[in-house]
């Protein structure tokens, strides 16, 4: 009678020890898996940061090239309707999506305060430059239409001086382009320093 009980106890203990051993092995594997997952997470964050910063560098280079070309066209000229068209075309091709990408991808915590300040400021400068060019281009078309309309109206209607409007618009556009060029250059310096140290 004792034989089956000792076999049962031995089997129970054997199963219990086997279960305990499996638990110890599972715990060890779990810790190893957690470490591997953590390392993978860190690698993904680094790869994401590197991709975002390279995208920003490409965007800055394209914008700098466009801004330098646009600066040539930011001069006074004859009072014609298409005076601001080259600037307007250039502003349509300025890119400002890299900063938003950095925000969406969660790269901000991996940047220092100086980088954040410069990158955000450059993004705002490009957006403002685009807006200033487009609003002056639209206003110029309006003034030209108004002048054409006024030419067929009675002489007592007074209009703004197109030469004065053009001078003020070119001054503001040129200033905005120069600010954007300076901002882009400083961002490229900071970004190149960052990418060379990583």
N, CA and C atoms as an extended XYZ file, in Angstrom:
594
Properties=species:S:1:pos:R:3:atomname:S:1:resname:S:1:resid:I:1 pbc="F F F"
N         0.823       -1.175        0.000 N   UNK     1
C         0.000        0.000        0.000 CA  UNK     1
C         0.874        1.247        0.000 C   UNK     1
N         1.998        1.128        0.599 N   UNK     2
C         2.905        2.237        0.687 CA  UNK     2
C         3.591        2.488       -0.656 C   UNK     2
N         3.701        1.509       -1.471 N   UNK     3
C         4.415        1.612       -2.734 CA  UNK     3
C         3.777        2.612       -3.689 C   UNK     3
N         2.469        2.475       -3.803 N   UNK     4
C         1.832        3.413       -4.745 CA  UNK     4
C         1.870        4.837       -4.217 C   UNK     4
N         1.818        5.009       -2.857 N   UNK     5
C         1.854        6.339       -2.260 CA  UNK     5
C         3.226        6.988       -2.479 C   UNK     5
N         4.305        6.210       -2.319 N   UNK     6
C         5.648        6.767       -2.516 CA  UNK     6
C         5.865        7.096       -4.001 C   UNK     6
N         5.312        6.247       -4.904 N   UNK     7
C         5.413        6.557       -6.324 CA  UNK     7
C         4.656        7.847       -6.651 C   UNK     7
N         3.473        7.967       -6.018 N   UNK     8
C         2.663        9.164       -6.241 CA  UNK     8
C         3.379       10.408       -5.720 C   UNK     8
N         3.972       10.314       -4.528 N   UNK     9
C         4.694       11.437       -3.928 CA  UNK     9
C         5.911       11.782       -4.774 C   UNK     9
N         6.622       10.760       -5.220 N   UNK    10
C         7.801       11.000       -6.044 CA  UNK    10
C         7.406       11.691       -7.357 C   UNK    10
N         6.321       11.197       -7.959 N   UNK    11
C         5.840       11.805       -9.200 CA  UNK    11
C         5.378       13.238       -8.973 C   UNK    11
N         4.691       13.470       -7.855 N   UNK    12
C         4.206       14.800       -7.525 CA  UNK    12
C         5.378       15.749       -7.304 C   UNK    12
N         6.367       15.303       -6.529 N   UNK    13
C         7.551       16.128       -6.271 CA  UNK    13
C         8.339       16.345       -7.561 C   UNK    13
N         8.466       15.309       -8.346 N   UNK    14
C         9.192       15.422       -9.617 CA  UNK    14
C         8.522       16.422      -10.542 C   UNK    14
N         7.216       16.353      -10.597 N   UNK    15
C         6.463       17.286      -11.437 CA  UNK    15
C         6.595       18.692      -10.882 C   UNK    15
N         6.508       18.799       -9.571 N   UNK    16
C         6.621       20.111       -8.923 CA  UNK    16
C         7.988       20.724       -9.143 C   UNK    16
N         9.048       19.910       -9.001 N   UNK    17
C        10.397       20.425       -9.224 CA  UNK    17
C        10.602       20.772      -10.694 C   UNK    17
N        10.006       19.953      -11.566 N   UNK    18
C        10.088       20.249      -13.000 CA  UNK    18
C         9.395       21.561      -13.318 C   UNK    18
N         8.266       21.799      -12.686 N   UNK    19
C         7.529       23.043      -12.887 CA  UNK    19
C         8.331       24.232      -12.367 C   UNK    19
N         8.943       24.057      -11.188 N   UNK    20
C         9.771       25.104      -10.597 CA  UNK    20
C        10.980       25.389      -11.487 C   UNK    20
N        11.574       24.363      -12.021 N   UNK    21
C        12.711       24.547      -12.933 CA  UNK    21
C        12.284       25.292      -14.190 C   UNK    21
N        11.115       24.935      -14.692 N   UNK    22
C        10.592       25.615      -15.880 CA  UNK    22
C        10.316       27.080      -15.574 C   UNK    22
N         9.842       27.347      -14.372 N   UNK    23
C         9.586       28.725      -13.956 CA  UNK    23
C        10.884       29.521      -13.904 C   UNK    23
N        11.934       28.907      -13.356 N   UNK    24
C        13.216       29.590      -13.259 CA  UNK    24
C        13.778       29.874      -14.651 C   UNK    24
N        13.650       28.899      -15.537 N   UNK    25
C        14.127       29.092      -16.906 CA  UNK    25
C        13.289       30.164      -17.597 C   UNK    25
N        11.964       30.145      -17.407 N   UNK    26
C        11.076       31.133      -18.010 CA  UNK    26
C        11.407       32.533      -17.503 C   UNK    26
N        11.688       32.650      -16.227 N   UNK    27
C        12.029       33.944      -15.633 CA  UNK    27
C        13.316       34.488      -16.248 C   UNK    27
N        14.286       33.595      -16.427 N   UNK    28
C        15.565       33.996      -17.020 CA  UNK    28
C        15.360       34.423      -18.478 C   UNK    28
N        14.578       33.655      -19.211 N   UNK    29
C        14.284       34.003      -20.592 CA  UNK    29
C        13.521       35.318      -20.673 C   UNK    29
N        12.599       35.530      -19.739 N   UNK    30
C        11.820       36.751      -19.699 CA  UNK    30
C        12.727       37.969      -19.506 C   UNK    30
N        13.679       37.858      -18.590 N   UNK    31
C        14.622       38.955      -18.355 CA  UNK    31
C        15.477       39.201      -19.599 C   UNK    31
N        15.919       38.129      -20.229 N   UNK    32
C        16.709       38.257      -21.448 CA  UNK    32
C        15.883       38.920      -22.552 C   UNK    32
N        14.621       38.517      -22.677 N   UNK    33
C        13.733       39.109      -23.672 CA  UNK    33
C        13.492       40.587      -23.399 C   UNK    33
N        13.326       40.937      -22.111 N   UNK    34
C        13.113       42.343      -21.756 CA  UNK    34
C        14.322       43.186      -22.125 C   UNK    34
N        15.506       42.682      -21.854 N   UNK    35
C        16.737       43.398      -22.199 CA  UNK    35
C        16.830       43.552      -23.713 C   UNK    35
N        16.525       42.503      -24.446 N   UNK    36
C        16.575       42.553      -25.917 CA  UNK    36
C        15.541       43.541      -26.456 C   UNK    36
N        14.346       43.544      -25.874 N   UNK    37
C        13.310       44.479      -26.301 CA  UNK    37
C        13.726       45.915      -26.017 C   UNK    37
N        14.326       46.137      -24.864 N   UNK    38
C        14.789       47.478      -24.497 CA  UNK    38
C        15.886       47.952      -25.445 C   UNK    38
N        16.809       47.054      -25.789 N   UNK    39
C        17.875       47.406      -26.736 CA  UNK    39
C        17.296       47.695      -28.117 C   UNK    39
N        16.308       46.925      -28.522 N   UNK    40
C        15.654       47.138      -29.814 CA  UNK    40
C        14.925       48.485      -29.825 C   UNK    40
N        14.280       48.818      -28.723 N   UNK    41
C        13.570       50.091      -28.607 CA  UNK    41
C        14.547       51.267      -28.722 C   UNK    41
N        15.694       51.159      -28.063 N   UNK    42
C        16.724       52.204      -28.112 CA  UNK    42
C        17.257       52.336      -29.539 C   UNK    42
N        17.476       51.212      -30.207 N   UNK    43
C        17.975       51.235      -31.592 CA  UNK    43
C        16.964       51.886      -32.525 C   UNK    43
N        15.688       51.590      -32.333 N   UNK    44
C        14.636       52.195      -33.158 CA  UNK    44
C        14.594       53.701      -32.935 C   UNK    44
N        14.717       54.132      -31.668 N   UNK    45
C        14.718       55.564      -31.370 CA  UNK    45
C        15.908       56.259      -32.026 C   UNK    45
N        17.068       55.648      -31.968 N   UNK    46
C        18.265       56.229      -32.585 CA  UNK    46
C        18.120       56.298      -34.101 C   UNK    46
N        17.592       55.230      -34.696 N   UNK    47
C        17.387       55.216      -36.148 CA  UNK    47
C        16.373       56.277      -36.574 C   UNK    47
N        15.309       56.427      -35.784 N   UNK    48
C        14.287       57.435      -36.068 CA  UNK    48
C        14.882       58.830      -35.973 C   UNK    48
N        15.661       59.078      -34.919 N   UNK    49
C        16.305       60.384      -34.742 CA  UNK    49
C        17.226       60.680      -35.923 C   UNK    49
N        18.036       59.712      -36.297 N   UNK    50
C        18.982       59.900      -37.396 CA  UNK    50
C        18.241       60.185      -38.708 C   UNK    50
N        17.165       59.450      -38.967 N   UNK    51
C        16.389       59.666      -40.194 CA  UNK    51
C        15.737       61.048      -40.197 C   UNK    51
N        15.190       61.459      -39.063 N   UNK    52
C        14.554       62.779      -38.971 CA  UNK    52
C        15.571       63.895      -39.170 C   UNK    52
N        16.745       63.757      -38.584 N   UNK    53
C        17.766       64.796      -38.718 CA  UNK    53
C        18.326       64.856      -40.142 C   UNK    53
N        18.459       63.716      -40.794 N   UNK    54
C        18.910       63.723      -42.196 CA  UNK    54
C        17.848       64.350      -43.102 C   UNK    54
N        16.590       64.072      -42.820 N   UNK    55
C        15.495       64.686      -43.577 CA  UNK    55
C        15.507       66.202      -43.376 C   UNK    55
N        15.738       66.641      -42.143 N   UNK    56
C        15.834       68.070      -41.845 CA  UNK    56
C        16.999       68.693      -42.600 C   UNK    56
N        18.132       68.007      -42.644 N   UNK    57
C        19.302       68.526      -43.350 CA  UNK    57
C        19.001       68.679      -44.843 C   UNK    57
N        18.350       67.691      -45.436 N   UNK    58
C        17.970       67.780      -46.854 CA  UNK    58
C        17.025       68.957      -47.090 C   UNK    58
N        16.052       69.114      -46.198 N   UNK    59
C        15.091       70.208      -46.327 CA  UNK    59
C        15.788       71.565      -46.217 C   UNK    59
N        16.688       71.690      -45.264 N   UNK    60
C        17.425       72.946      -45.097 CA  UNK    60
C        18.260       73.265      -46.337 C   UNK    60
N        18.916       72.263      -46.906 N   UNK    61
C        19.747       72.482      -48.098 CA  UNK    61
C        18.896       72.933      -49.285 C   UNK    61
N        17.743       72.306      -49.479 N   UNK    62
C        16.849       72.682      -50.577 CA  UNK    62
C        16.341       74.106      -50.371 C   UNK    62
N        15.914       74.409      -49.144 N   UNK    63
C        15.394       75.743      -48.854 CA  UNK    63
C        16.469       76.809      -49.032 C   UNK    63
N        17.675       76.522      -48.599 N   UNK    64
C        18.757       77.498      -48.731 CA  UNK    64
C        19.012       77.813      -50.202 C   UNK    64
N        19.046       76.794      -51.016 N   UNK    65
C        19.267       76.987      -52.449 CA  UNK    65
C        18.139       77.828      -53.066 C   UNK    65
N        16.900       77.510      -52.720 N   UNK    66
C        15.756       78.272      -53.235 CA  UNK    66
C        15.781       79.721      -52.756 C   UNK    66
N        16.056       79.912      -51.465 N   UNK    67
C        16.072       81.260      -50.909 CA  UNK    67
C        17.141       82.127      -51.571 C   UNK    67
N        18.295       81.550      -51.848 N   UNK    68
C        19.351       82.311      -52.505 CA  UNK    68
C        18.943       82.712      -53.926 C   UNK    68
N        18.232       81.840      -54.623 N   UNK    69
C        17.730       82.190      -55.959 CA  UNK    69
C        16.634       83.251      -55.860 C   UNK    69
N        15.778       83.119      -54.849 N   UNK    70
C        14.685       84.070      -54.683 CA  UNK    70
C        15.209       85.461      -54.323 C   UNK    70
N        16.303       85.512      -53.611 N   UNK    71
C        16.890       86.802      -53.221 CA  UNK    71
C        17.249       87.630      -54.455 C   UNK    71
N        17.666       86.972      -55.523 N   UNK    72
C        18.009       87.652      -56.782 CA  UNK    72
C        16.775       88.351      -57.360 C   UNK    72
N        15.599       87.725      -57.218 N   UNK    73
C        14.368       88.289      -57.781 CA  UNK    73
C        13.700       89.308      -56.870 C   UNK    73
N        14.197       89.464      -55.652 N   UNK    74
C        13.609       90.414      -54.703 CA  UNK    74
C        14.181       91.804      -54.947 C   UNK    74
N        13.926       92.328      -56.140 N   UNK    75
C        14.378       93.668      -56.518 CA  UNK    75
C        13.233       94.386      -57.220 C   UNK    75
N        13.300       95.682      -57.190 N   UNK    76
C        12.278       96.464      -57.878 CA  UNK    76
C        12.449       96.312      -59.374 C   UNK    76
N        11.354       96.481      -60.071 N   UNK    77
C        11.381       96.355      -61.517 CA  UNK    77
C        10.269       97.184      -62.126 C   UNK    77
N         9.958       96.924      -63.366 N   UNK    78
C         8.865       97.673      -63.999 CA  UNK    78
C         7.532       97.310      -63.354 C   UNK    78
N         6.601       98.213      -63.452 N   UNK    79
C         5.290       98.008      -62.829 CA  UNK    79
C         4.451       97.133      -63.772 C   UNK    79
N         4.681       95.828      -63.658 N   UNK    80
C         3.936       94.862      -64.459 CA  UNK    80
C         3.254       93.878      -63.514 C   UNK    80
N         2.228       93.248      -64.001 N   UNK    81
C         1.432       92.359      -63.149 CA  UNK    81
C         2.235       91.157      -62.635 C   UNK    81
N         3.151       90.644      -63.418 N   UNK    82
C         3.874       89.432      -63.025 CA  UNK    82
C         5.175       89.717      -62.278 C   UNK    82
N         5.309       90.890      -61.700 N   UNK    83
C         6.537       91.285      -61.011 CA  UNK    83
C         6.931       90.294      -59.910 C   UNK    83
N         5.947       89.835      -59.148 N   UNK    84
C         6.235       88.963      -58.003 CA  UNK    84
C         6.111       87.466      -58.325 C   UNK    84
N         5.823       87.120      -59.560 N   UNK    85
C         5.616       85.712      -59.905 CA  UNK    85
C         6.832       84.812      -59.644 C   UNK    85
N         8.065       85.235      -59.969 N   UNK    86
C         9.204       84.362      -59.649 CA  UNK    86
C         9.336       84.101      -58.137 C   UNK    86
N         9.081       85.129      -57.348 N   UNK    87
C         9.143       84.955      -55.888 CA  UNK    87
C         8.019       84.044      -55.402 C   UNK    87
N         6.841       84.237      -55.964 N   UNK    88
C         5.700       83.405      -55.583 CA  UNK    88
C         5.942       81.949      -55.949 C   UNK    88
N         6.505       81.706      -57.129 N   UNK    89
C         6.811       80.330      -57.545 CA  UNK    89
C         7.842       79.699      -56.609 C   UNK    89
N         8.865       80.463      -56.262 N   UNK    90
C         9.880       79.956      -55.333 CA  UNK    90
C         9.293       79.631      -53.976 C   UNK    90
N         8.418       80.513      -53.482 N   UNK    91
C         7.834       80.288      -52.149 CA  UNK    91
C         6.949       79.044      -52.121 C   UNK    91
N         6.366       78.708      -53.267 N   UNK    92
C         5.534       77.490      -53.333 CA  UNK    92
C         6.361       76.226      -53.203 C   UNK    92
N         7.670       76.324      -53.434 N   UNK    93
C         8.533       75.143      -53.364 CA  UNK    93
C         9.347       75.074      -52.081 C   UNK    93
N         9.240       76.080      -51.220 N   UNK    94
C         9.923       75.997      -49.920 CA  UNK    94
C         9.281       74.884      -49.108 C   UNK    94
N        10.111       74.125      -48.425 N   UNK    95
C         9.618       72.986      -47.641 CA  UNK    95
C         9.696       73.309      -46.153 C   UNK    95
N         8.683       72.907      -45.435 N   UNK    96
C         8.713       73.082      -43.981 CA  UNK    96
C         7.933       71.948      -43.305 C   UNK    96
N         8.339       70.730      -43.596 N   UNK    97
C         7.672       69.570      -42.997 CA  UNK    97
C         8.588       68.786      -42.059 C   UNK    97
N         9.881       69.057      -42.087 N   UNK    98
C        10.823       68.283      -41.261 CA  UNK    98
C        10.600       68.531      -39.777 C   UNK    98
N        10.331       69.771      -39.397 N   UNK    99
C        10.108       70.064      -37.974 CA  UNK    99
C         8.866       69.338      -37.481 C   UNK    99
N         7.811       69.360      -38.271 N   UNK   100
C         6.590       68.648      -37.900 CA  UNK   100
C         6.860       67.144      -37.792 C   UNK   100
N         7.689       66.614      -38.670 N   UNK   101
C         8.062       65.206      -38.627 CA  UNK   101
C         8.819       64.891      -37.330 C   UNK   101
N         9.719       65.784      -36.938 N   UNK   102
C        10.460       65.601      -35.686 CA  UNK   102
C         9.493       65.558      -34.503 C   UNK   102
N         8.489       66.433      -34.524 N   UNK   103
C         7.498       66.447      -33.445 CA  UNK   103
C         6.679       65.157      -33.422 C   UNK   103
N         6.217       64.735      -34.601 N   UNK   104
C         5.375       63.533      -34.681 CA  UNK   104
C         6.130       62.265      -34.284 C   UNK   104
N         7.406       62.195      -34.620 N   UNK   105
C         8.183       60.988      -34.351 CA  UNK   105
C         8.727       60.944      -32.925 C   UNK   105
N         8.515       61.987      -32.143 N   UNK   106
C         8.950       61.996      -30.747 CA  UNK   106
C        10.447       62.144      -30.579 C   UNK   106
N        11.086       62.884      -31.455 N   UNK   107
C        12.545       63.044      -31.406 CA  UNK   107
C        12.946       64.206      -30.496 C   UNK   107
N        12.003       65.061      -30.142 N   UNK   108
C        12.293       66.259      -29.332 CA  UNK   108
C        13.106       65.940      -28.070 C   UNK   108
N        12.776       64.908      -27.283 N   UNK   109
C        13.559       64.651      -26.065 CA  UNK   109
C        15.037       64.342      -26.327 C   UNK   109
N        15.382       63.978      -27.550 N   UNK   110
C        16.764       63.638      -27.870 CA  UNK   110
C        17.565       64.837      -28.387 C   UNK   110
N        16.914       66.010      -28.465 N   UNK   111
C        17.579       67.230      -28.924 CA  UNK   111
C        17.870       68.137      -27.733 C   UNK   111
N        18.910       68.962      -27.848 N   UNK   112
C        19.168       69.918      -26.766 CA  UNK   112
C        18.365       71.191      -27.012 C   UNK   112
N        18.350       72.079      -26.017 N   UNK   113
C        17.527       73.284      -26.089 CA  UNK   113
C        17.907       74.189      -27.259 C   UNK   113
N        19.195       74.317      -27.517 N   UNK   114
C        19.671       75.160      -28.616 CA  UNK   114
C        19.176       74.633      -29.957 C   UNK   114
N        19.227       73.329      -30.146 N   UNK   115
C        18.752       72.714      -31.389 CA  UNK   115
C        17.251       72.928      -31.555 C   UNK   115
N        16.512       72.698      -30.486 N   UNK   116
C        15.053       72.877      -30.536 CA  UNK   116
C        14.716       74.313      -30.917 C   UNK   116
N        15.381       75.263      -30.258 N   UNK   117
C        15.103       76.674      -30.514 CA  UNK   117
C        15.401       77.053      -31.974 C   UNK   117
N        16.568       76.644      -32.479 N   UNK   118
C        16.950       76.996      -33.842 CA  UNK   118
C        16.071       76.310      -34.891 C   UNK   118
N        15.797       75.027      -34.717 N   UNK   119
C        14.995       74.298      -35.702 CA  UNK   119
C        13.563       74.840      -35.753 C   UNK   119
N        12.988       75.117      -34.583 N   UNK   120
C        11.620       75.649      -34.536 CA  UNK   120
C        11.577       77.058      -35.134 C   UNK   120
N        12.573       77.873      -34.794 N   UNK   121
C        12.644       79.239      -35.308 CA  UNK   121
C        12.792       79.244      -36.829 C   UNK   121
N        13.607       78.368      -37.354 N   UNK   122
C        13.780       78.286      -38.804 CA  UNK   122
C        12.471       77.889      -39.484 C   UNK   122
N        11.762       76.955      -38.902 N   UNK   123
C        10.484       76.527      -39.461 CA  UNK   123
C         9.524       77.720      -39.536 C   UNK   123
N         9.463       78.504      -38.457 N   UNK   124
C         8.600       79.693      -38.433 CA  UNK   124
C         9.054       80.718      -39.476 C   UNK   124
N        10.369       80.916      -39.609 N   UNK   125
C        10.880       81.885      -40.589 CA  UNK   125
C        10.489       81.502      -42.007 C   UNK   125
N        10.589       80.222      -42.333 N   UNK   126
C        10.228       79.764      -43.683 CA  UNK   126
C         8.729       79.951      -43.919 C   UNK   126
N         7.920       79.605      -42.948 N   UNK   127
C         6.465       79.778      -43.084 CA  UNK   127
C         6.122       81.254      -43.240 C   UNK   127
N         6.749       82.121      -42.437 N   UNK   128
C         6.487       83.561      -42.533 CA  UNK   128
C         6.959       84.131      -43.865 C   UNK   128
N         8.107       83.677      -44.334 N   UNK   129
C         8.629       84.137      -45.625 CA  UNK   129
C         7.654       83.779      -46.744 C   UNK   129
N         7.170       82.569      -46.730 N   UNK   130
C         6.200       82.120      -47.731 CA  UNK   130
C         4.940       82.983      -47.679 C   UNK   130
N         4.456       83.229      -46.473 N   UNK   131
C         3.246       84.032      -46.303 CA  UNK   131
C         3.453       85.455      -46.802 C   UNK   131
N         4.566       86.074      -46.426 N   UNK   132
C         4.842       87.462      -46.830 CA  UNK   132
C         4.909       87.575      -48.350 C   UNK   132
N         5.586       86.654      -48.990 N   UNK   133
C         5.692       86.695      -50.453 CA  UNK   133
C         4.324       86.512      -51.093 C   UNK   133
N         3.563       85.557      -50.618 N   UNK   134
C         2.270       85.286      -51.231 CA  UNK   134
C         1.278       86.428      -51.014 C   UNK   134
N         1.319       87.045      -49.833 N   UNK   135
C         0.375       88.136      -49.579 CA  UNK   135
C         0.734       89.368      -50.410 C   UNK   135
N         2.031       89.649      -50.565 N   UNK   136
C         2.424       90.790      -51.393 CA  UNK   136
C         2.161       90.513      -52.869 C   UNK   136
N         2.334       89.301      -53.289 N   UNK   137
C         2.037       88.938      -54.678 CA  UNK   137
C         0.546       89.116      -54.963 C   UNK   137
N        -0.287       88.657      -54.057 N   UNK   138
C        -1.738       88.820      -54.220 CA  UNK   138
C        -2.134       90.292      -54.196 C   UNK   138
N        -1.554       91.044      -53.279 N   UNK   139
C        -1.852       92.470      -53.185 CA  UNK   139
C        -1.420       93.200      -54.458 C   UNK   139
N        -0.286       92.795      -55.024 N   UNK   140
C         0.197       93.430      -56.249 CA  UNK   140
C        -0.784       93.200      -57.405 C   UNK   140
N        -1.297       91.988      -57.520 N   UNK   141
C        -2.295       91.705      -58.567 CA  UNK   141
C        -3.546       92.572      -58.353 C   UNK   141
N        -3.949       92.715      -57.107 N   UNK   142
C        -5.125       93.530      -56.772 CA  UNK   142
C        -4.898       94.990      -57.162 C   UNK   142
N        -3.724       95.506      -56.845 N   UNK   143
C        -3.412       96.899      -57.166 CA  UNK   143
C        -3.399       97.112      -58.683 C   UNK   143
N        -2.817       96.173      -59.418 N   UNK   144
C        -2.777       96.296      -60.878 CA  UNK   144
C        -4.191       96.267      -61.468 C   UNK   144
N        -5.052       95.394      -60.955 N   UNK   145
C        -6.443       95.349      -61.431 CA  UNK   145
C        -7.169       96.634      -61.091 C   UNK   145
N        -6.911       97.130      -59.894 N   UNK   146
C        -7.547       98.353      -59.448 CA  UNK   146
C        -7.109       99.521      -60.332 C   UNK   146
N        -5.830       99.581      -60.671 N   UNK   147
C        -5.308      100.647      -61.520 CA  UNK   147
C        -5.953      100.580      -62.904 C   UNK   147
N        -6.090       99.378      -63.444 N   UNK   148
C        -6.743       99.221      -64.741 CA  UNK   148
C        -8.205       99.659      -64.680 C   UNK   148
N        -8.862       99.340      -63.575 N   UNK   149
C       -10.256       99.741      -63.388 CA  UNK   149
C       -10.354      101.255      -63.265 C   UNK   149
N        -9.435      101.853      -62.503 N   UNK   150
C        -9.474      103.292      -62.267 CA  UNK   150
C        -9.168      104.088      -63.528 C   UNK   150
N        -8.437      103.497      -64.453 N   UNK   151
C        -8.109      104.202      -65.697 CA  UNK   151
C        -9.349      104.508      -66.535 C   UNK   151
N       -10.409      103.712      -66.361 N   UNK   152
C       -11.636      103.953      -67.126 CA  UNK   152
C       -12.700      104.672      -66.293 C   UNK   152
N       -12.409      104.995      -65.048 N   UNK   153
C       -13.332      105.686      -64.151 CA  UNK   153
C       -13.059      107.195      -64.167 C   UNK   153
N       -13.933      107.961      -63.538 N   UNK   154
C       -13.711      109.409      -63.457 CA  UNK   154
C       -12.382      109.731      -62.765 C   UNK   154
N       -11.775      110.849      -63.084 N   UNK   155
C       -10.452      111.188      -62.569 CA  UNK   155
C       -10.403      111.516      -61.077 C   UNK   155
N       -11.527      111.653      -60.414 N   UNK   156
C       -11.505      112.011      -58.986 CA  UNK   156
C       -11.199      110.817      -58.074 C   UNK   156
N       -11.126      109.599      -58.613 N   UNK   157
C       -10.782      108.419      -57.808 CA  UNK   157
C        -9.272      108.408      -57.617 C   UNK   157
N        -8.895      108.298      -56.377 N   UNK   158
C        -7.470      108.336      -56.053 CA  UNK   158
C        -6.972      106.939      -55.702 C   UNK   158
N        -5.846      106.539      -56.223 N   UNK   159
C        -5.270      105.220      -55.967 CA  UNK   159
C        -3.950      105.360      -55.227 C   UNK   159
N        -3.518      104.244      -54.676 N   UNK   160
C        -2.189      104.211      -54.065 CA  UNK   160
C        -1.150      104.258      -55.172 C   UNK   160
N         0.007      104.714      -54.831 N   UNK   161
C         1.098      104.791      -55.789 CA  UNK   161
C         1.715      103.397      -55.932 C   UNK   161
N         1.618      102.760      -57.105 N   UNK   162
C         2.169      101.420      -57.277 CA  UNK   162
C         3.679      101.342      -57.018 C   UNK   162
N         4.391      102.399      -57.359 N   UNK   163
C         5.840      102.412      -57.134 CA  UNK   163
C         6.155      102.326      -55.633 C   UNK   163
N         5.389      103.047      -54.838 N   UNK   164
C         5.581      103.027      -53.392 CA  UNK   164
C         5.239      101.640      -52.821 C   UNK   164
N         4.122      101.071      -53.265 N   UNK   165
C         3.704       99.737      -52.803 CA  UNK   165
C         4.771       98.708      -53.161 C   UNK   165
N         5.293       98.798      -54.388 N   UNK   166
C         6.326       97.862      -54.828 CA  UNK   166
C         7.573       97.999      -53.955 C   UNK   166
N         7.998       99.219      -53.684 N   UNK   167
C         9.199       99.446      -52.868 CA  UNK   167
C         9.038       98.852      -51.470 C   UNK   167
N         7.891       99.095      -50.864 N   UNK   168
C         7.648       98.574      -49.519 CA  UNK   168
C         7.571       97.049      -49.511 C   UNK   168
N         6.915       96.495      -50.509 N   UNK   169
C         6.778       95.034      -50.598 CA  UNK   169
C         8.140       94.383      -50.796 C   UNK   169
N         8.942       94.912      -51.719 N   UNK   170
C        10.269       94.352      -51.982 CA  UNK   170
C        11.136       94.445      -50.735 C   UNK   170
N        11.051       95.545      -50.024 N   UNK   171
C        11.837       95.722      -48.796 CA  UNK   171
C        11.474       94.639      -47.769 C   UNK   171
N        10.183       94.427      -47.567 N   UNK   172
C         9.734       93.435      -46.581 CA  UNK   172
C        10.066       92.004      -47.027 C   UNK   172
N         9.881       91.724      -48.299 N   UNK   173
C        10.187       90.391      -48.832 CA  UNK   173
C        11.679       90.103      -48.728 C   UNK   173
N        12.491       91.064      -49.121 N   UNK   174
C        13.944       90.888      -49.073 CA  UNK   174
C        14.422       90.639      -47.636 C   UNK   174
N        13.889       91.393      -46.712 N   UNK   175
C        14.234       91.222      -45.295 CA  UNK   175
C        13.849       89.823      -44.808 C   UNK   175
N        12.673       89.374      -45.203 N   UNK   176
C        12.206       88.040      -44.804 CA  UNK   176
C        13.085       86.939      -45.403 C   UNK   176
N        13.472       87.106      -46.661 N   UNK   177
C        14.337       86.121      -47.318 CA  UNK   177
C        15.703       86.078      -46.639 C   UNK   177
N        16.264       87.245      -46.340 N   UNK   178
C        17.574       87.294      -45.673 CA  UNK   178
C        17.503       86.666      -44.285 C   UNK   178
N        16.439       86.945      -43.534 N   UNK   179
C        16.266       86.309      -42.217 CA  UNK   179
C        16.188       84.789      -42.352 C   UNK   179
N        15.480       84.332      -43.362 N   UNK   180
C        15.349       82.884      -43.576 CA  UNK   180
C        16.681       82.256      -43.985 C   UNK   180
N        17.455       82.960      -44.810 N   UNK   181
C        18.773       82.448      -45.213 CA  UNK   181
C        19.685       82.345      -43.995 C   UNK   181
N        19.712       83.394      -43.169 N   UNK   182
C        20.557       83.382      -41.962 CA  UNK   182
C        20.140       82.275      -41.003 C   UNK   182
N        18.846       82.132      -40.819 N   UNK   183
C        18.323       81.090      -39.932 CA  UNK   183
C        18.662       79.692      -40.450 C   UNK   183
N        18.512       79.497      -41.753 N   UNK   184
C        18.812       78.200      -42.364 CA  UNK   184
C        20.292       77.880      -42.247 C   UNK   184
N        21.145       78.875      -42.489 N   UNK   185
C        22.588       78.660      -42.342 CA  UNK   185
C        22.965       78.267      -40.917 C   UNK   185
N        22.407       78.952      -39.927 N   UNK   186
C        22.750       78.605      -38.535 CA  UNK   186
C        22.233       77.210      -38.171 C   UNK   186
N        21.070       76.835      -38.696 N   UNK   187
C        20.555       75.477      -38.447 CA  UNK   187
C        21.449       74.422      -39.085 C   UNK   187
N        21.933       74.705      -40.286 N   UNK   188
C        22.829       73.751      -40.950 CA  UNK   188
C        24.127       73.581      -40.172 C   UNK   188
N        24.656       74.654      -39.611 N   UNK   189
C        25.875       74.559      -38.797 CA  UNK   189
C        25.625       73.696      -37.568 C   UNK   189
N        24.529       73.959      -36.876 N   UNK   190
C        24.186       73.190      -35.667 CA  UNK   190
C        23.934       71.726      -36.021 C   UNK   190
N        23.210       71.493      -37.107 N   UNK   191
C        22.880       70.131      -37.508 CA  UNK   191
C        24.111       69.360      -37.951 C   UNK   191
N        25.001       69.989      -38.708 N   UNK   192
C        26.233       69.309      -39.114 CA  UNK   192
C        27.101       68.962      -37.908 C   UNK   192
N        27.144       69.861      -36.950 N   UNK   193
C        27.894       69.581      -35.716 CA  UNK   193
C        27.298       68.374      -34.997 C   UNK   193
N        25.962       68.329      -34.931 N   UNK   194
C        25.264       67.238      -34.248 CA  UNK   194
C        25.501       65.900      -34.977 C   UNK   194
N        25.349       65.923      -36.303 N   UNK   195
C        25.501       64.674      -37.058 CA  UNK   195
C        26.932       64.173      -37.049 C   UNK   195
N        27.908       65.076      -36.992 N   UNK   196
C        29.312       64.627      -36.957 CA  UNK   196
C        29.700       64.073      -35.578 C   UNK   196
N        28.982       64.513      -34.521 N   UNK   197
C        29.311       64.003      -33.179 CA  UNK   197
C        28.619       62.673      -32.882 C   UNK   197
N        27.536       62.365      -33.601 N   UNK   198
C        26.812       61.089      -33.348 CA  UNK   198
C        27.474       59.914      -33.963 C   UNK   198
